[in-house]
Short mmCIF file of C-alpha atoms and ligand atoms in Angstrom, two decimals:
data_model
loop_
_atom_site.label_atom_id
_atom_site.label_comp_id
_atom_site.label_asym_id
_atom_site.label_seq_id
_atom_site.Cartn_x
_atom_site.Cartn_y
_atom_site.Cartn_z
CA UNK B 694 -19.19 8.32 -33.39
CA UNK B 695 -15.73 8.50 -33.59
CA UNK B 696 -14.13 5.14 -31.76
CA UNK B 697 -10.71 6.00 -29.92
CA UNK B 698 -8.14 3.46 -31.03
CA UNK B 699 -5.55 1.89 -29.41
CA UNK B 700 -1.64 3.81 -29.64
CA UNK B 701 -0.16 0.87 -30.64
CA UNK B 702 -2.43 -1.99 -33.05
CA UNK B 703 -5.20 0.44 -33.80
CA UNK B 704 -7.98 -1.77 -32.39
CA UNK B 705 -10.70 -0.09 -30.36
CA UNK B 706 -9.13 0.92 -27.17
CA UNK B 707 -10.76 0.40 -23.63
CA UNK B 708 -8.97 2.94 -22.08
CA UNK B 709 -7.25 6.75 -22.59
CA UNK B 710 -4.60 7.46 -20.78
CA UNK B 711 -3.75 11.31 -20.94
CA UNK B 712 -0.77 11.24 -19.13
CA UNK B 713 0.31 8.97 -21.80
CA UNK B 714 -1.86 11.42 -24.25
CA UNK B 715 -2.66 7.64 -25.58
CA UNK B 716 -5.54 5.18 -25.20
CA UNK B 717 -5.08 1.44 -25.21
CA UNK B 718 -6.94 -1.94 -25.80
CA UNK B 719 -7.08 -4.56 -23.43
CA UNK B 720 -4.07 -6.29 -24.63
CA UNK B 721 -1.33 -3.14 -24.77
CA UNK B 722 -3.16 -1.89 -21.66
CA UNK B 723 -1.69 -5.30 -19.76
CA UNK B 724 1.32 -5.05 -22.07
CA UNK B 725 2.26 -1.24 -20.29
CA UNK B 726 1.21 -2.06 -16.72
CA UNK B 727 4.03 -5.34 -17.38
CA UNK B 728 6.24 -2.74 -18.79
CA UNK B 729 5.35 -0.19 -15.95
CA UNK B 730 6.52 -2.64 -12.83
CA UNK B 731 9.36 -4.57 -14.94
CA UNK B 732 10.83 -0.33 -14.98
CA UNK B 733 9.91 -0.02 -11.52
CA UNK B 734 11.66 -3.15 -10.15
CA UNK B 735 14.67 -2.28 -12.53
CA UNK B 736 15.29 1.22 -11.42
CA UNK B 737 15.17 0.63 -8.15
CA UNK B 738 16.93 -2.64 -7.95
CA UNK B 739 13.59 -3.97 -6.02
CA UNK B 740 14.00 -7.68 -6.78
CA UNK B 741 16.06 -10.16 -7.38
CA UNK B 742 15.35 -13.47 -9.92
CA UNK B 743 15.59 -15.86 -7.31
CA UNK B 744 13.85 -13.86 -4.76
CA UNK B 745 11.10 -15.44 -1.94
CA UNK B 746 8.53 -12.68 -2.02
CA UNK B 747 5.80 -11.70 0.54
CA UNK B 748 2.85 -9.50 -0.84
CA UNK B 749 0.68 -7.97 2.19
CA UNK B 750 -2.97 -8.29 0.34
CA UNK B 751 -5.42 -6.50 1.31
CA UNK B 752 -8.30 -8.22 -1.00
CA UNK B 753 -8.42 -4.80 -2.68
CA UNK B 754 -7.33 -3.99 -6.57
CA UNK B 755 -3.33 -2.52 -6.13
CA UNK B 756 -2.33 -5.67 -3.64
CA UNK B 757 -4.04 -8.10 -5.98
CA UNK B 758 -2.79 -6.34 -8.82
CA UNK B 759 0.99 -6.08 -7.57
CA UNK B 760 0.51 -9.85 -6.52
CA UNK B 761 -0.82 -11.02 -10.41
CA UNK B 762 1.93 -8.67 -11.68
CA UNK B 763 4.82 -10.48 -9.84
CA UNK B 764 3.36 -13.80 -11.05
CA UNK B 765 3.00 -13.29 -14.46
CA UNK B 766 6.75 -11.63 -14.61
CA UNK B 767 8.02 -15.26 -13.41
CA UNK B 768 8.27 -14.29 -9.96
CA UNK B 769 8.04 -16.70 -6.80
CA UNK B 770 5.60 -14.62 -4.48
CA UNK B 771 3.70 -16.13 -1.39
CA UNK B 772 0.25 -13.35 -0.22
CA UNK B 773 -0.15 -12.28 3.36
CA UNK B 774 -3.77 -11.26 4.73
CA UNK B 775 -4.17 -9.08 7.94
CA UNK B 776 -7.56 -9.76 9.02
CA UNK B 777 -8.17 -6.02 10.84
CA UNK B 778 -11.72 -6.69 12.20
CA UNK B 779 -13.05 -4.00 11.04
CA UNK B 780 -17.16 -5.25 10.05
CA UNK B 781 -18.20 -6.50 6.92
CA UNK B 782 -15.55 -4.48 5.34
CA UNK B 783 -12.60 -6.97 6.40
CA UNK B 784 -14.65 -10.21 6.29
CA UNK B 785 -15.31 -9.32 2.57
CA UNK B 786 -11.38 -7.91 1.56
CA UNK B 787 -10.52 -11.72 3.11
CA UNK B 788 -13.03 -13.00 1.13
CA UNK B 789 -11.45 -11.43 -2.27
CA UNK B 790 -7.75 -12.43 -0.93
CA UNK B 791 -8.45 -16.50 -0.35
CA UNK B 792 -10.30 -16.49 -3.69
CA UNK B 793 -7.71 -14.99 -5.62
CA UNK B 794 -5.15 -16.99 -4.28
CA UNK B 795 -7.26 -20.41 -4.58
CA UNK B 796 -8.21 -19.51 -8.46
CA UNK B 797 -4.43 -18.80 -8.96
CA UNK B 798 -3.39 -22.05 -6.89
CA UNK B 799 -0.92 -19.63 -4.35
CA UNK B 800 -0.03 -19.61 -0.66
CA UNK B 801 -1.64 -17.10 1.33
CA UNK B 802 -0.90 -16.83 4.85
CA UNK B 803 -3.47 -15.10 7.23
CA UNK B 804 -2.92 -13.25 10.47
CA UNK B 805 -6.49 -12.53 11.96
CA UNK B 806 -5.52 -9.42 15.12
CA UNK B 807 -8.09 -10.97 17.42
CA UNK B 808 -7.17 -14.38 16.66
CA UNK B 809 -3.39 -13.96 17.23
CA UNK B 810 -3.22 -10.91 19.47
CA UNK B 811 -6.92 -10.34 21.24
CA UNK B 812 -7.85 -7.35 19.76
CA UNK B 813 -9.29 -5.37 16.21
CA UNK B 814 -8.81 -2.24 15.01
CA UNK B 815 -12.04 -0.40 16.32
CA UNK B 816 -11.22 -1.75 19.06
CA UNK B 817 -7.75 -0.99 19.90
CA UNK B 818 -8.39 2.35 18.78
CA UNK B 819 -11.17 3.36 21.16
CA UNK B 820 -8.90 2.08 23.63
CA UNK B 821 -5.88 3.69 22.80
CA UNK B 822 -7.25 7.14 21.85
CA UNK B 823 -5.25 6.55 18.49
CA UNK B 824 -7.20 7.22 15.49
CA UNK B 825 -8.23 4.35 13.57
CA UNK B 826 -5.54 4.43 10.55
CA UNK B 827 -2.66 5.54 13.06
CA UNK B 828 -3.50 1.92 15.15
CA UNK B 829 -3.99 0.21 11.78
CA UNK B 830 -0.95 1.24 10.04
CA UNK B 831 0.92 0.37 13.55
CA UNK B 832 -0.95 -3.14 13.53
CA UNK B 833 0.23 -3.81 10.00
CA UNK B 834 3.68 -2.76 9.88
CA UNK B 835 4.75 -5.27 13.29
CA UNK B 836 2.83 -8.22 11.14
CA UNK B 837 4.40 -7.80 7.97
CA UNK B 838 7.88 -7.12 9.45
CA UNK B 839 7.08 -10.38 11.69
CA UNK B 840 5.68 -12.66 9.03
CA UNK B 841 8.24 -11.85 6.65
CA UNK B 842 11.40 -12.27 9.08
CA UNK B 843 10.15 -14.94 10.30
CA UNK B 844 9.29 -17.01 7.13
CA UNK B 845 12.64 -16.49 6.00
CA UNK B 846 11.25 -13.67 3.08
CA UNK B 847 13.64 -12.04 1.14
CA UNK B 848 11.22 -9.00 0.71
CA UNK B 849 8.21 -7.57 1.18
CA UNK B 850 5.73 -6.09 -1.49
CA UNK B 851 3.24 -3.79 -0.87
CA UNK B 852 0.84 -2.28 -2.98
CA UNK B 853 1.36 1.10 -3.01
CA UNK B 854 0.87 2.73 -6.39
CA UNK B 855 1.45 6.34 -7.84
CA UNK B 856 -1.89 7.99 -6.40
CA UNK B 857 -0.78 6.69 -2.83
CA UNK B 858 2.59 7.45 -2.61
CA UNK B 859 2.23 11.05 -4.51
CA UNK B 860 -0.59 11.64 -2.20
CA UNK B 861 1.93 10.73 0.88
CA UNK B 862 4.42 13.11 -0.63
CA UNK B 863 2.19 15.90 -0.62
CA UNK B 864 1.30 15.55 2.87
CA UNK B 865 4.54 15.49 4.33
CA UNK B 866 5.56 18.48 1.99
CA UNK B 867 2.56 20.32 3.05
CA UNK B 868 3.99 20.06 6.50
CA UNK B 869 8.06 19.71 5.38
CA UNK B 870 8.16 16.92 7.54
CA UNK B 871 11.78 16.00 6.50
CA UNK B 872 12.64 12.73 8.50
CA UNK B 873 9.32 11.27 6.76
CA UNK B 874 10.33 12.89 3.50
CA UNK B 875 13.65 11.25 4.04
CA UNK B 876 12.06 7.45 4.23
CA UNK B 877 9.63 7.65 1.59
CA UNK B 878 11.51 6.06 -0.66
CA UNK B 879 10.06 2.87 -3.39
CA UNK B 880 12.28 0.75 -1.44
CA UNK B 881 13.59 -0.01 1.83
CA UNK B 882 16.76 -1.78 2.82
CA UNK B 883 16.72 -4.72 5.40
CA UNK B 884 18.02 -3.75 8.47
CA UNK B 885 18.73 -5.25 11.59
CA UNK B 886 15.09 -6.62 12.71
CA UNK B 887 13.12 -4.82 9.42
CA UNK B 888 12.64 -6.77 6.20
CA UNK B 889 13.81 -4.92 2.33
CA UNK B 890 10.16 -3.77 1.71
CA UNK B 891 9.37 -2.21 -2.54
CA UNK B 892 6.87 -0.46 -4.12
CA UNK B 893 6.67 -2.24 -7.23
CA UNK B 894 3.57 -0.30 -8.55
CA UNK B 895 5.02 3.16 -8.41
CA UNK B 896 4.92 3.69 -12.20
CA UNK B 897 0.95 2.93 -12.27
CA UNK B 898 -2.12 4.73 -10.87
CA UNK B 899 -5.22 3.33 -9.29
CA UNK B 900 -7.52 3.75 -12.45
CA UNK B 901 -4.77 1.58 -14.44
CA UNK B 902 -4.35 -0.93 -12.06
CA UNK B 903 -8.39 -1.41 -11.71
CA UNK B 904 -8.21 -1.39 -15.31
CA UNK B 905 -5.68 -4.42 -14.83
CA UNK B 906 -7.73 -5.90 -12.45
CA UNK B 907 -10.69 -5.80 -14.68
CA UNK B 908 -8.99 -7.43 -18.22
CA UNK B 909 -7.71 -9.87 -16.08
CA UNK B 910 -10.91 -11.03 -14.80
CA UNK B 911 -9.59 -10.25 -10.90
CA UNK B 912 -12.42 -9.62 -8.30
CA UNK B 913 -11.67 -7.18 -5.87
CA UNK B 914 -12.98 -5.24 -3.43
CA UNK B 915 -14.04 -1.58 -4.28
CA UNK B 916 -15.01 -0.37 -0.89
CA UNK B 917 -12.81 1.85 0.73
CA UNK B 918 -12.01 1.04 4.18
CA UNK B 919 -15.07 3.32 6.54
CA UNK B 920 -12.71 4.35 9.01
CA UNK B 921 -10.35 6.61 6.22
CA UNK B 922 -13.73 8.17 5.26
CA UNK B 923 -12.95 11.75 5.38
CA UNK B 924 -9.65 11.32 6.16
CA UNK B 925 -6.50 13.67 5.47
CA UNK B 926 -5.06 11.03 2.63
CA UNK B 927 -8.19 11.16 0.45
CA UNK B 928 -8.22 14.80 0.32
CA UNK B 929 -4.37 15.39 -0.52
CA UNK B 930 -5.64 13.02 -3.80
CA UNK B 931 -8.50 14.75 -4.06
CA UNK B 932 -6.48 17.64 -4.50
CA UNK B 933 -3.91 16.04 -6.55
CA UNK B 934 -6.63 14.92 -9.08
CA UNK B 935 -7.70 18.18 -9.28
CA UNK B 936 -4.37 19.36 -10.64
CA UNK B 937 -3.80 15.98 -12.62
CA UNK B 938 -7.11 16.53 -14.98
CA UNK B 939 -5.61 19.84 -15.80
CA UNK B 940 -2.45 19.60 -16.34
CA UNK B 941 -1.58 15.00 -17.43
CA UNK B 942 1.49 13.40 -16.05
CA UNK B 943 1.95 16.35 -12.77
CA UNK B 944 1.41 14.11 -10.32
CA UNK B 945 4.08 11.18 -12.15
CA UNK B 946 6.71 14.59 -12.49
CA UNK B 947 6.00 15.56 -8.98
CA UNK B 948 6.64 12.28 -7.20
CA UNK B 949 9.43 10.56 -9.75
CA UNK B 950 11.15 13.93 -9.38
CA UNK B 951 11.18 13.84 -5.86
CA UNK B 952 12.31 10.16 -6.03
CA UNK B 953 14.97 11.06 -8.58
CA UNK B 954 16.21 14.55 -7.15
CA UNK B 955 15.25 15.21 -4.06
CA UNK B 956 15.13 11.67 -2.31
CA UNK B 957 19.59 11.93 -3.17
CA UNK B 958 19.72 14.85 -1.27
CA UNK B 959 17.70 14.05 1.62
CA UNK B 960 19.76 10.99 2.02
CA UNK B 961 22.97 12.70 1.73
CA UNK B 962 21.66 15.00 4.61
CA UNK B 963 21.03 11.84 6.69
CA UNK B 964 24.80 10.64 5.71
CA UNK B 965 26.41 13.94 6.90
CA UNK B 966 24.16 15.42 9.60
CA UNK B 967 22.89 12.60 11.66
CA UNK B 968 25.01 9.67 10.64
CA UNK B 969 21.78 7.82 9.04
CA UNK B 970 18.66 6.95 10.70
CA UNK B 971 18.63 9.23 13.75
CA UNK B 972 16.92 6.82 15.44
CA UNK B 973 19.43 3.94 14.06
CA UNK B 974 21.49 3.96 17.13
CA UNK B 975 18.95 4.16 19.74
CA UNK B 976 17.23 0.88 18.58
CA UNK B 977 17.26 -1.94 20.76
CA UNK B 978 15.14 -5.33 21.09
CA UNK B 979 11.93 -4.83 22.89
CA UNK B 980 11.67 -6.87 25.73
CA UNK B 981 8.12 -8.14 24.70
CA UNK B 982 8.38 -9.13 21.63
CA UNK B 983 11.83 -8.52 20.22
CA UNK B 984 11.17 -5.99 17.87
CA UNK B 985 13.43 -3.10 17.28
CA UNK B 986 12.52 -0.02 19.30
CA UNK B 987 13.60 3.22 20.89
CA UNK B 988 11.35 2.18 23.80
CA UNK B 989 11.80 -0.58 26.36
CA UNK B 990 8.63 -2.26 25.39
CA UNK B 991 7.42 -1.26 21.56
CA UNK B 992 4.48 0.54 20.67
CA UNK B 993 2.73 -2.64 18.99
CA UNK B 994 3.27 -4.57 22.00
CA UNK B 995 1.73 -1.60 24.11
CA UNK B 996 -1.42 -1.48 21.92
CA UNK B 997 -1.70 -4.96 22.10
CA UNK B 998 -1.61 -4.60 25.95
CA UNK B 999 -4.15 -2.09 26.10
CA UNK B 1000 -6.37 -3.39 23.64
CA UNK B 1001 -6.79 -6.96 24.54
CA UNK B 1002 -8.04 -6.15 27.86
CA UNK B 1003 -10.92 -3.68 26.22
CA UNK B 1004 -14.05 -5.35 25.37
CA UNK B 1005 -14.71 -5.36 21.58
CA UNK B 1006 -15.91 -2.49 19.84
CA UNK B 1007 -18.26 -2.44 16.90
CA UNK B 1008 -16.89 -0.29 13.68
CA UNK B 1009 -19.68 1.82 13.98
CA UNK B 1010 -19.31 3.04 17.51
CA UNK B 1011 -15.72 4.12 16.39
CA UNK B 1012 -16.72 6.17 13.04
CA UNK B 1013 -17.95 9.57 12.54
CA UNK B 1014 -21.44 10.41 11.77
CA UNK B 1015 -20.95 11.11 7.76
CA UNK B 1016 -18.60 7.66 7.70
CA UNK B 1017 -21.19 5.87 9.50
CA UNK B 1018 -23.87 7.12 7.29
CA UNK B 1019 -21.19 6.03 4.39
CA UNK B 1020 -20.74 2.56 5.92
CA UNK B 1021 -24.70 1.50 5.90
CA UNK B 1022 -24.36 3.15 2.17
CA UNK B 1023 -22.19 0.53 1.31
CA UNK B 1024 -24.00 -2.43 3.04
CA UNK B 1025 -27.22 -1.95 1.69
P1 LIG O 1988 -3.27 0.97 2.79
O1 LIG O 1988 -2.55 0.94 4.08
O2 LIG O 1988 -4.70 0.55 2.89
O3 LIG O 1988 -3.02 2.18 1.97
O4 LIG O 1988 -2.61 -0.22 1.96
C1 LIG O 1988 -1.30 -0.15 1.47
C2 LIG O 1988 -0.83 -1.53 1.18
O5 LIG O 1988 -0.72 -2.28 2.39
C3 LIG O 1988 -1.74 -2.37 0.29
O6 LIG O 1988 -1.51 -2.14 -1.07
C4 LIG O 1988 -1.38 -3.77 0.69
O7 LIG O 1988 -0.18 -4.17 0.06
C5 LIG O 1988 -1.10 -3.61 2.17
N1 LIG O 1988 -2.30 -3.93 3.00
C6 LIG O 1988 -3.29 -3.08 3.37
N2 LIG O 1988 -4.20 -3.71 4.13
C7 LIG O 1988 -3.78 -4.99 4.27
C8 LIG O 1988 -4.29 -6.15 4.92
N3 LIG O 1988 -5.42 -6.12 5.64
N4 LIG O 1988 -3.58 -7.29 4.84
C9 LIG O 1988 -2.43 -7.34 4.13
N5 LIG O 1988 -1.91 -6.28 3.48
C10 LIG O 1988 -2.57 -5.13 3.53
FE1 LIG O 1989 -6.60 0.54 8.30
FE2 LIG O 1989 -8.78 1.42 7.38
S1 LIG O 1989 -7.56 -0.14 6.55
S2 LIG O 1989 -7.94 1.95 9.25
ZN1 LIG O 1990 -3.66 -2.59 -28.87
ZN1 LIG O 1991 7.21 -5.48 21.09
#
């Protein structure tokens, strides 16, 4: 049999990459993901030497990998858990977290929803009508904003990687959703009550950063979460995969050339049409909580206020029949 060898020593490789048209061993594989995020952060001007760093980790292979990745490049990076309530699946992600940040000897800081706020994620969204990800993706963004203002972070990493954020972009193209289009951006400025949040994983898909996770001996978790069975996200990658295995590297073109030349344009738009963020001038402190806001009282502090009340909700009561069937799947 004819053993695929890696681009660059010639060894036997452990992985092809077509949209490198290369395959790779276990050494250049680490060697290019390095590479990969060193470009990223460089491009984009994501971090600076000196930086204190924040990564949200979700106990699942791009967070821990983003997290690892930062560390070996020299970086100073603290972890953040949300613990979301959501079954076994979140008691085992927190699991993966604390042990990767014991083994490595790092700080991990850990906001559980019910213990901090009263409520979880099944919950508060059978209580607000939201669906589950809509709640969740609220949830997280008013902890990591908090955690890192209020720890004195310089920035916050996330781990967001090329599938993700291509998968993203061809959603809110699908539906030209410009003032989304306009924000997707690999990094974020700090503004008044928001931290600078990057994308440092960008340049790398979710098969190489398993592959990371895997030759560096990093246990994560491989579930997906139940609630995004079925979901809208997984079928825009779905689709992008589809397009990816015929033609290598589309899906890198399509969202580094939005990035590159569209993302300029869309911001220029902002600068002459709106005067920025055309909610920018609207903002003002929440009375709750202090938050930034269009409203008087935010929407996190509103779903906290209807969801702490509710009485808890198992996971399962909130998931459709074909996730729920996926869910016992999983536990068995
Ligand atoms: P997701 O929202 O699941 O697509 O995750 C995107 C990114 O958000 C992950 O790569 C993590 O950086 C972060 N994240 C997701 N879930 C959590 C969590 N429970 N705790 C901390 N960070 C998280
Ligand atoms: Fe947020 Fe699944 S991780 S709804
Ligand atoms: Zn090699
Ligand atoms: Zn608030």
């Amino acid at each position: 049999m004819n053993q695929s060898k890696c681009r660059v020593c010639r060894e036997p490789a452990i992985i092809d990459l077509p949209r490198h048209n290369a395959n790779f061993c276990a050494t250049h594989l680490e060697q290019l993901c390095r590479r990969q995020v060193e470009r990223a952060v460089h491009d984009h001007d994501m971090l600076a030497p000196g930086d204190r760093i924040l990564v949200a980790v979700s106990g699942g292979k791009d967070s821990l990998a983003v997290w690892d990745l930062l560390l070996e490049l020299g970086y100073r990076a603290d972890g953040l858990y949300v613990g979301l309530g959501i079954g076994s699946y979140s008691d085992v992600s927190g699991e993966h977290a604390r042990a990767f940040a014991a083994e490595r000897g790092q700080r991990l800081e850990t906001v559980d929803l019910r213990e901090r706020y009263g409520y979880d994620i099944p919950t508060a969204s059978k209580a607000s009508g939201r669906v589950p990800c809509s709640a969740c993706g609220l949830s997280k963004r008013h902890v990591f904003d908090r955690a890192a203002l209020d720890g004195g972070y310089d920035v916050l990493v996330t781990g967001h990687n090329l599938d993700d954020e291509a998968a993203v972009l061809f959603g809110n193209t699908l539906r030209w959703d410009i003032d989304y289009l306009a924000r997707q951006l690999p990094v974020l400025p700090a503004a008044a009550g928001f931290p600078k949040k990057v994308k440092p994983l960008i340049r790398l898909t979710e098969r190489e950063t398993a592959a990371w996770c895997i030759v560096r001996g990093i246990d994560y978790l491989l579930d997906e979460c139940p609630m995004a069975h079925g979901n809208r996200h997984l079928a825009y990658k779905e689709a992008l995969n589809a397009v990816e295995a015929r033609s290598p590297g589309a899906k890198a073109a399509f969202y580094h050339g939005f990035v590159e030349r569209m993302a300029p344009l869309l911001a220029a738009r902002d600068r002459h049409d709106v005067g920025g963020d055309p909610d920018a001038d609207l903002l003002r402190a929440c009375t709750s909580c202090g938050s930034p806001t269009t409203a008087e009282v935010c929407a996190f502090c509103r779903l906290v206020d209807t969801s702490s009340e509710h009485d808890p909700v198992p996971v399962e009561l909130v998931l459709s029949k074909s996730a729920r069937r996926a869910y016992h799947e999983q536990l068995s």
